[in-house]
Amino acid sequence: MGLMEGKKGIIFGVANERSIAWACAKELIQGGGEVAFTYQNEIFEKRVRPLAESVKAKIVEPCDVNKDEQVEAVFKKVGDGFQGLDFMIHSIAFADKNDLSGRYIDTSREGFLKAMEVSVYSLTLLCRYAEPLMKGRNGSIVTLTYYGSEKVIYNYNVMGVAKAGLEASVRYLASDMGQGGTRVNAISAGPIRTLAASGISGLRTILELCSEKSPLKRSIAAEEVGKTALYLCSNLSSGVTGEIIYVDAGYNIMGV
Ligand code: NAD
């Protein structure tokens, strides 16, 4: 029997077949889980719907996390369709391209707030909707973060500050939701070439440095993040909550 047999969940953040969220979806489905998908808007729908259909997903809904009515509608759909929720993947982030190069100090008020709203507040919002559906089901919530939350990574800028907020949110949400048996964790993934990552100037250098400096002497594949998501969403990790788990070929442990 698969690790996810009988478990149902929702995945936010598939943009295309390179998305980390898609790698998570494949592992969770392979493990026997049933998945509902969301897409940000009609432009993304063209890519996401065929992927969702390829794995026979029954629920595929629009959800821009800045639109409360869409968030409410998608949880209503999932609540009715699944009669509860066992896992949720939050794999969403956004910052204006202008804010992902140059000096952090130049971040505008508008750019700062936009990055925080989409990349940090959305997790809190989605958890609030997920909470009643997950209560008493040993639910698991996983979000995606990056090392730029702890150390300065050139050009990552406002997104690094957002990821620090996201990681703190994970701990507060884990504390809030623990009574209902729900766990909240983050995966800190090493750099992977995706649509979102292509917005960061100097991605190639970051990838090269990762291969050079990490103990495993390579970068990581999205599938490796997917497998950790499978662990975190399954009962294998039943005692783990509020944690940031690194899937970065060990890069974060290295000093000189
Ligand atoms: P991606 O572009 O495939 O995914 C980003 C997703 O965010 C997209 O599906 C996009 O539609 C969604 N999104 C943005 N604004 C949204 C909104 N308003 N409403 C709903 N959805 C919205 O890129 P990815 O690299 O798979 O990114 C997924 C997550 O992984 C992000 O949180 C990212 O910061 C994190 N991450 C990525 C890397 C990397 O190197 N790729 C490393 C560590 C962490």
mmCIF file of N, CA and C and ligand atoms in Angstrom, residues 12-22 38-41 44 48 63-67 70 90-95 117-119 122 126 143-147 156 159 163 166 187-198 200 203 206-207 220 222 225 247, ligand 1:
data_model
loop_
_atom_site.group_PDB
_atom_site.id
_atom_site.type_symbol
_atom_site.label_atom_id
_atom_site.label_comp_id
_atom_site.label_asym_id
_atom_site.label_seq_id
_atom_site.Cartn_x
_atom_site.Cartn_y
_atom_site.Cartn_z
ATOM 1 N N PHE A 12 -1.149 24.140 -4.464
ATOM 2 C CA PHE A 12 -1.113 25.498 -5.014
ATOM 3 C C PHE A 12 0.279 25.738 -5.579
ATOM 4 N N GLY A 13 0.353 26.210 -6.827
ATOM 5 C CA GLY A 13 1.661 26.632 -7.348
ATOM 6 C C GLY A 13 2.183 25.895 -8.556
ATOM 7 N N VAL A 14 1.323 25.092 -9.206
ATOM 8 C CA VAL A 14 1.800 24.508 -10.462
ATOM 9 C C VAL A 14 1.657 25.567 -11.555
ATOM 10 N N ALA A 15 2.768 25.843 -12.249
ATOM 11 C CA ALA A 15 2.726 26.748 -13.407
ATOM 12 C C ALA A 15 2.958 25.937 -14.676
ATOM 13 N N ASN A 16 3.854 24.959 -14.582
ATOM 14 C CA ASN A 16 4.172 24.108 -15.740
ATOM 15 C C ASN A 16 4.874 22.844 -15.225
ATOM 16 N N GLU A 17 5.378 22.043 -16.175
ATOM 17 C CA GLU A 17 5.952 20.748 -15.774
ATOM 18 C C GLU A 17 7.281 20.893 -15.040
ATOM 19 N N ARG A 18 7.847 22.107 -15.042
ATOM 20 C CA ARG A 18 9.103 22.334 -14.292
ATOM 21 C C ARG A 18 8.846 22.760 -12.856
ATOM 22 N N SER A 19 7.619 23.108 -12.537
ATOM 23 C CA SER A 19 7.295 23.627 -11.194
ATOM 24 C C SER A 19 7.613 22.607 -10.106
ATOM 25 N N ILE A 20 8.116 23.118 -8.994
ATOM 26 C CA ILE A 20 8.368 22.247 -7.844
ATOM 27 C C ILE A 20 7.042 21.621 -7.387
ATOM 28 N N ALA A 21 5.972 22.397 -7.475
ATOM 29 C CA ALA A 21 4.650 21.884 -7.071
ATOM 30 C C ALA A 21 4.252 20.674 -7.906
ATOM 31 N N TRP A 22 4.617 20.680 -9.173
ATOM 32 C CA TRP A 22 4.283 19.536 -10.045
ATOM 33 C C TRP A 22 5.095 18.306 -9.635
ATOM 34 N N THR A 38 -4.791 23.927 -8.407
ATOM 35 C CA THR A 38 -5.259 25.280 -8.687
ATOM 36 C C THR A 38 -4.291 25.925 -9.676
ATOM 37 N N TYR A 39 -4.771 26.939 -10.372
ATOM 38 C CA TYR A 39 -3.898 27.724 -11.259
ATOM 39 C C TYR A 39 -4.198 29.195 -11.020
ATOM 40 N N GLN A 40 -3.173 30.014 -11.240
ATOM 41 C CA GLN A 40 -3.263 31.440 -10.868
ATOM 42 C C GLN A 40 -4.265 32.215 -11.707
ATOM 43 N N ASN A 41 -4.290 31.960 -13.006
ATOM 44 C CA ASN A 41 -5.221 32.660 -13.914
ATOM 45 C C ASN A 41 -5.282 31.902 -15.244
ATOM 46 N N PHE A 44 -2.116 30.618 -16.982
ATOM 47 C CA PHE A 44 -1.526 29.403 -16.394
ATOM 48 C C PHE A 44 -2.426 28.182 -16.644
ATOM 49 N N VAL A 48 -1.642 24.148 -16.874
ATOM 50 C CA VAL A 48 -1.949 23.341 -15.688
ATOM 51 C C VAL A 48 -3.049 22.301 -15.972
ATOM 52 N N CYS A 63 -7.252 29.978 -8.752
ATOM 53 C CA CYS A 63 -7.074 30.584 -7.431
ATOM 54 C C CYS A 63 -5.881 31.535 -7.432
ATOM 55 N N ASP A 64 -6.195 32.805 -7.550
ATOM 56 C CA ASP A 64 -5.195 33.848 -7.324
ATOM 57 C C ASP A 64 -5.273 34.129 -5.824
ATOM 58 N N VAL A 65 -4.175 33.938 -5.107
ATOM 59 C CA VAL A 65 -4.227 34.053 -3.645
ATOM 60 C C VAL A 65 -4.487 35.488 -3.170
ATOM 61 N N ASN A 66 -4.434 36.436 -4.087
ATOM 62 C CA ASN A 66 -4.788 37.817 -3.717
ATOM 63 C C ASN A 66 -6.290 38.056 -3.805
ATOM 64 N N LYS A 67 -7.033 37.065 -4.287
ATOM 65 C CA LYS A 67 -8.486 37.230 -4.450
ATOM 66 C C LYS A 67 -9.226 36.342 -3.455
ATOM 67 N N GLN A 70 -11.849 33.848 -4.627
ATOM 68 C CA GLN A 70 -11.374 32.634 -5.298
ATOM 69 C C GLN A 70 -10.840 31.629 -4.283
ATOM 70 N N HIS A 90 1.886 24.480 -0.483
ATOM 71 C CA HIS A 90 1.900 25.908 -0.829
ATOM 72 C C HIS A 90 3.239 26.167 -1.506
ATOM 73 N N SER A 91 3.205 26.354 -2.817
ATOM 74 C CA SER A 91 4.461 26.502 -3.576
ATOM 75 C C SER A 91 4.342 27.758 -4.437
ATOM 76 N N ILE A 92 4.156 28.876 -3.732
ATOM 77 C CA ILE A 92 3.803 30.149 -4.374
ATOM 78 C C ILE A 92 4.743 31.246 -3.898
ATOM 79 N N ALA A 93 5.219 32.039 -4.822
ATOM 80 C CA ALA A 93 5.999 33.229 -4.449
ATOM 81 C C ALA A 93 5.964 34.202 -5.610
ATOM 82 N N PHE A 94 6.095 35.467 -5.287
ATOM 83 C CA PHE A 94 6.169 36.475 -6.349
ATOM 84 C C PHE A 94 6.852 37.737 -5.842
ATOM 85 N N ALA A 95 7.727 38.290 -6.691
ATOM 86 C CA ALA A 95 8.259 39.645 -6.473
ATOM 87 C C ALA A 95 8.452 40.265 -7.850
ATOM 88 N N GLU A 117 2.652 39.960 0.408
ATOM 89 C CA GLU A 117 1.266 39.484 0.310
ATOM 90 C C GLU A 117 1.199 38.115 -0.369
ATOM 91 N N VAL A 118 1.868 38.021 -1.528
ATOM 92 C CA VAL A 118 1.778 36.766 -2.284
ATOM 93 C C VAL A 118 2.625 35.666 -1.638
ATOM 94 N N SER A 119 3.813 36.011 -1.177
ATOM 95 C CA SER A 119 4.773 34.978 -0.785
ATOM 96 C C SER A 119 4.684 34.594 0.692
ATOM 97 N N SER A 122 -0.123 34.684 1.973
ATOM 98 C CA SER A 122 -0.960 33.641 1.344
ATOM 99 C C SER A 122 -0.912 32.332 2.138
ATOM 100 N N LEU A 126 -4.305 30.563 3.448
ATOM 101 C CA LEU A 126 -4.698 29.218 3.007
ATOM 102 C C LEU A 126 -4.800 28.265 4.204
ATOM 103 N N THR A 143 5.249 24.160 2.787
ATOM 104 C CA THR A 143 5.539 25.310 1.943
ATOM 105 C C THR A 143 6.989 25.238 1.476
ATOM 106 N N LEU A 144 7.351 26.103 0.537
ATOM 107 C CA LEU A 144 8.691 26.090 -0.047
ATOM 108 C C LEU A 144 9.434 27.365 0.298
ATOM 109 N N THR A 145 10.664 27.194 0.794
ATOM 110 C CA THR A 145 11.465 28.356 1.127
ATOM 111 C C THR A 145 12.865 28.217 0.519
ATOM 112 N N TYR A 146 13.721 29.199 0.806
ATOM 113 C CA TYR A 146 15.078 29.200 0.238
ATOM 114 C C TYR A 146 16.041 29.831 1.239
ATOM 115 N N TYR A 147 17.296 29.398 1.165
ATOM 116 C CA TYR A 147 18.407 29.809 2.018
ATOM 117 C C TYR A 147 18.596 31.333 2.080
ATOM 118 N N TYR A 156 18.580 38.272 -4.618
ATOM 119 C CA TYR A 156 17.374 37.629 -4.062
ATOM 120 C C TYR A 156 16.559 38.662 -3.274
ATOM 121 N N MET A 159 12.858 38.977 -1.774
ATOM 122 C CA MET A 159 12.355 37.612 -1.628
ATOM 123 C C MET A 159 13.011 36.923 -0.429
ATOM 124 N N LYS A 163 11.012 35.256 2.525
ATOM 125 C CA LYS A 163 11.185 33.867 2.960
ATOM 126 C C LYS A 163 11.460 33.793 4.474
ATOM 127 N N LEU A 166 8.154 33.967 5.887
ATOM 128 C CA LEU A 166 7.449 32.703 5.638
ATOM 129 C C LEU A 166 7.878 31.638 6.649
ATOM 130 N N ILE A 187 10.089 23.193 3.210
ATOM 131 C CA ILE A 187 11.268 22.605 2.573
ATOM 132 C C ILE A 187 12.102 23.764 2.043
ATOM 133 N N SER A 188 13.359 23.813 2.454
ATOM 134 C CA SER A 188 14.273 24.821 1.919
ATOM 135 C C SER A 188 15.038 24.162 0.770
ATOM 136 N N ALA A 189 14.591 24.465 -0.447
ATOM 137 C CA ALA A 189 15.135 23.791 -1.627
ATOM 138 C C ALA A 189 16.351 24.539 -2.159
ATOM 139 N N GLY A 190 17.302 23.790 -2.662
ATOM 140 C CA GLY A 190 18.418 24.392 -3.388
ATOM 141 C C GLY A 190 17.899 24.954 -4.705
ATOM 142 N N PRO A 191 18.731 25.735 -5.411
ATOM 143 C CA PRO A 191 18.263 26.347 -6.663
ATOM 144 C C PRO A 191 17.910 25.326 -7.742
ATOM 145 N N ILE A 192 16.782 25.587 -8.407
ATOM 146 C CA ILE A 192 16.301 24.718 -9.497
ATOM 147 C C ILE A 192 15.807 25.641 -10.609
ATOM 148 N N ARG A 193 16.103 25.318 -11.840
ATOM 149 C CA ARG A 193 15.657 26.156 -12.963
ATOM 150 C C ARG A 193 14.148 26.016 -13.160
ATOM 151 N N THR A 194 13.395 27.021 -12.746
ATOM 152 C CA THR A 194 11.936 27.033 -12.940
ATOM 153 C C THR A 194 11.552 28.417 -13.450
ATOM 154 N N LEU A 195 10.252 28.593 -13.709
ATOM 155 C CA LEU A 195 9.773 29.897 -14.178
ATOM 156 C C LEU A 195 10.081 30.988 -13.149
ATOM 157 N N ALA A 196 9.765 30.727 -11.890
ATOM 158 C CA ALA A 196 10.001 31.736 -10.851
ATOM 159 C C ALA A 196 11.494 32.031 -10.709
ATOM 160 N N ALA A 197 12.309 30.970 -10.734
ATOM 161 C CA ALA A 197 13.752 31.157 -10.539
ATOM 162 C C ALA A 197 14.368 31.956 -11.684
ATOM 163 N N SER A 198 13.784 31.862 -12.870
ATOM 164 C CA SER A 198 14.358 32.571 -14.021
ATOM 165 C C SER A 198 14.234 34.088 -13.861
ATOM 166 N N ILE A 200 15.271 35.645 -11.273
ATOM 167 C CA ILE A 200 16.366 36.105 -10.400
ATOM 168 C C ILE A 200 17.644 36.278 -11.224
ATOM 169 N N LEU A 203 21.094 33.591 -11.835
ATOM 170 C CA LEU A 203 20.715 32.229 -11.426
ATOM 171 C C LEU A 203 21.802 31.210 -11.802
ATOM 172 N N ILE A 206 24.495 31.108 -9.293
ATOM 173 C CA ILE A 206 24.026 30.469 -8.048
ATOM 174 C C ILE A 206 24.052 28.945 -8.216
ATOM 175 N N LEU A 207 23.605 28.469 -9.380
ATOM 176 C CA LEU A 207 23.586 27.019 -9.640
ATOM 177 C C LEU A 207 25.010 26.460 -9.686
ATOM 178 N N ILE A 220 20.274 20.201 -7.135
ATOM 179 C CA ILE A 220 19.254 19.180 -6.842
ATOM 180 C C ILE A 220 18.185 19.180 -7.934
ATOM 181 N N ALA A 222 14.052 18.708 -8.947
ATOM 182 C CA ALA A 222 12.732 18.969 -8.350
ATOM 183 C C ALA A 222 12.148 17.692 -7.740
ATOM 184 N N VAL A 225 12.860 17.271 -4.153
ATOM 185 C CA VAL A 225 11.980 18.067 -3.290
ATOM 186 C C VAL A 225 10.634 17.336 -3.161
ATOM 187 N N VAL A 247 16.659 20.612 1.396
ATOM 188 C CA VAL A 247 16.896 19.679 0.287
ATOM 189 C C VAL A 247 17.765 20.473 -0.685
HETATM 190 P P1 NAD B 1 7.094 28.275 -10.453
HETATM 191 O O1 NAD B 1 7.140 29.537 -11.260
HETATM 192 O O2 NAD B 1 6.883 27.022 -11.187
HETATM 193 O O3 NAD B 1 5.997 28.402 -9.298
HETATM 194 C C1 NAD B 1 5.626 29.620 -8.703
HETATM 195 C C2 NAD B 1 4.118 29.594 -8.616
HETATM 196 O O4 NAD B 1 3.630 30.727 -7.878
HETATM 197 C C3 NAD B 1 3.441 29.633 -9.995
HETATM 198 O O5 NAD B 1 2.641 28.507 -10.165
HETATM 199 C C4 NAD B 1 2.598 30.887 -9.932
HETATM 200 O O6 NAD B 1 1.376 30.765 -10.639
HETATM 201 C C5 NAD B 1 2.363 30.995 -8.431
HETATM 202 N N1 NAD B 1 1.870 32.320 -8.036
HETATM 203 C C6 NAD B 1 2.525 33.516 -8.073
HETATM 204 N N2 NAD B 1 1.681 34.504 -7.713
HETATM 205 C C7 NAD B 1 0.481 33.924 -7.417
HETATM 206 C C8 NAD B 1 -0.784 34.402 -7.008
HETATM 207 N N3 NAD B 1 -1.024 35.696 -6.810
HETATM 208 N N4 NAD B 1 -1.792 33.510 -6.792
HETATM 209 C C9 NAD B 1 -1.588 32.189 -6.992
HETATM 210 N N5 NAD B 1 -0.415 31.668 -7.406
HETATM 211 C C10 NAD B 1 0.604 32.528 -7.617
HETATM 212 O O7 NAD B 1 8.488 28.252 -9.658
HETATM 213 P P2 NAD B 1 9.020 27.297 -8.487
HETATM 214 O O8 NAD B 1 10.477 27.503 -8.485
HETATM 215 O O9 NAD B 1 8.458 25.943 -8.607
HETATM 216 O O10 NAD B 1 8.477 28.035 -7.176
HETATM 217 C C11 NAD B 1 7.688 27.406 -6.202
HETATM 218 C C12 NAD B 1 8.136 27.785 -4.815
HETATM 219 O O11 NAD B 1 9.423 27.235 -4.566
HETATM 220 C C13 NAD B 1 8.262 29.280 -4.565
HETATM 221 O O12 NAD B 1 7.806 29.576 -3.265
HETATM 222 C C14 NAD B 1 9.754 29.506 -4.663
HETATM 223 O O13 NAD B 1 10.180 30.652 -3.958
HETATM 224 C C15 NAD B 1 10.234 28.233 -3.993
HETATM 225 N N6 NAD B 1 11.636 27.897 -4.222
HETATM 226 C C16 NAD B 1 12.127 27.803 -5.475
HETATM 227 C C17 NAD B 1 13.468 27.502 -5.663
HETATM 228 C C18 NAD B 1 14.054 27.420 -7.042
HETATM 229 O O14 NAD B 1 15.278 27.522 -7.177
HETATM 230 N N7 NAD B 1 13.269 27.225 -8.072
HETATM 231 C C19 NAD B 1 14.309 27.288 -4.551
HETATM 232 C C20 NAD B 1 13.765 27.367 -3.271
HETATM 233 C C21 NAD B 1 12.427 27.688 -3.112
#
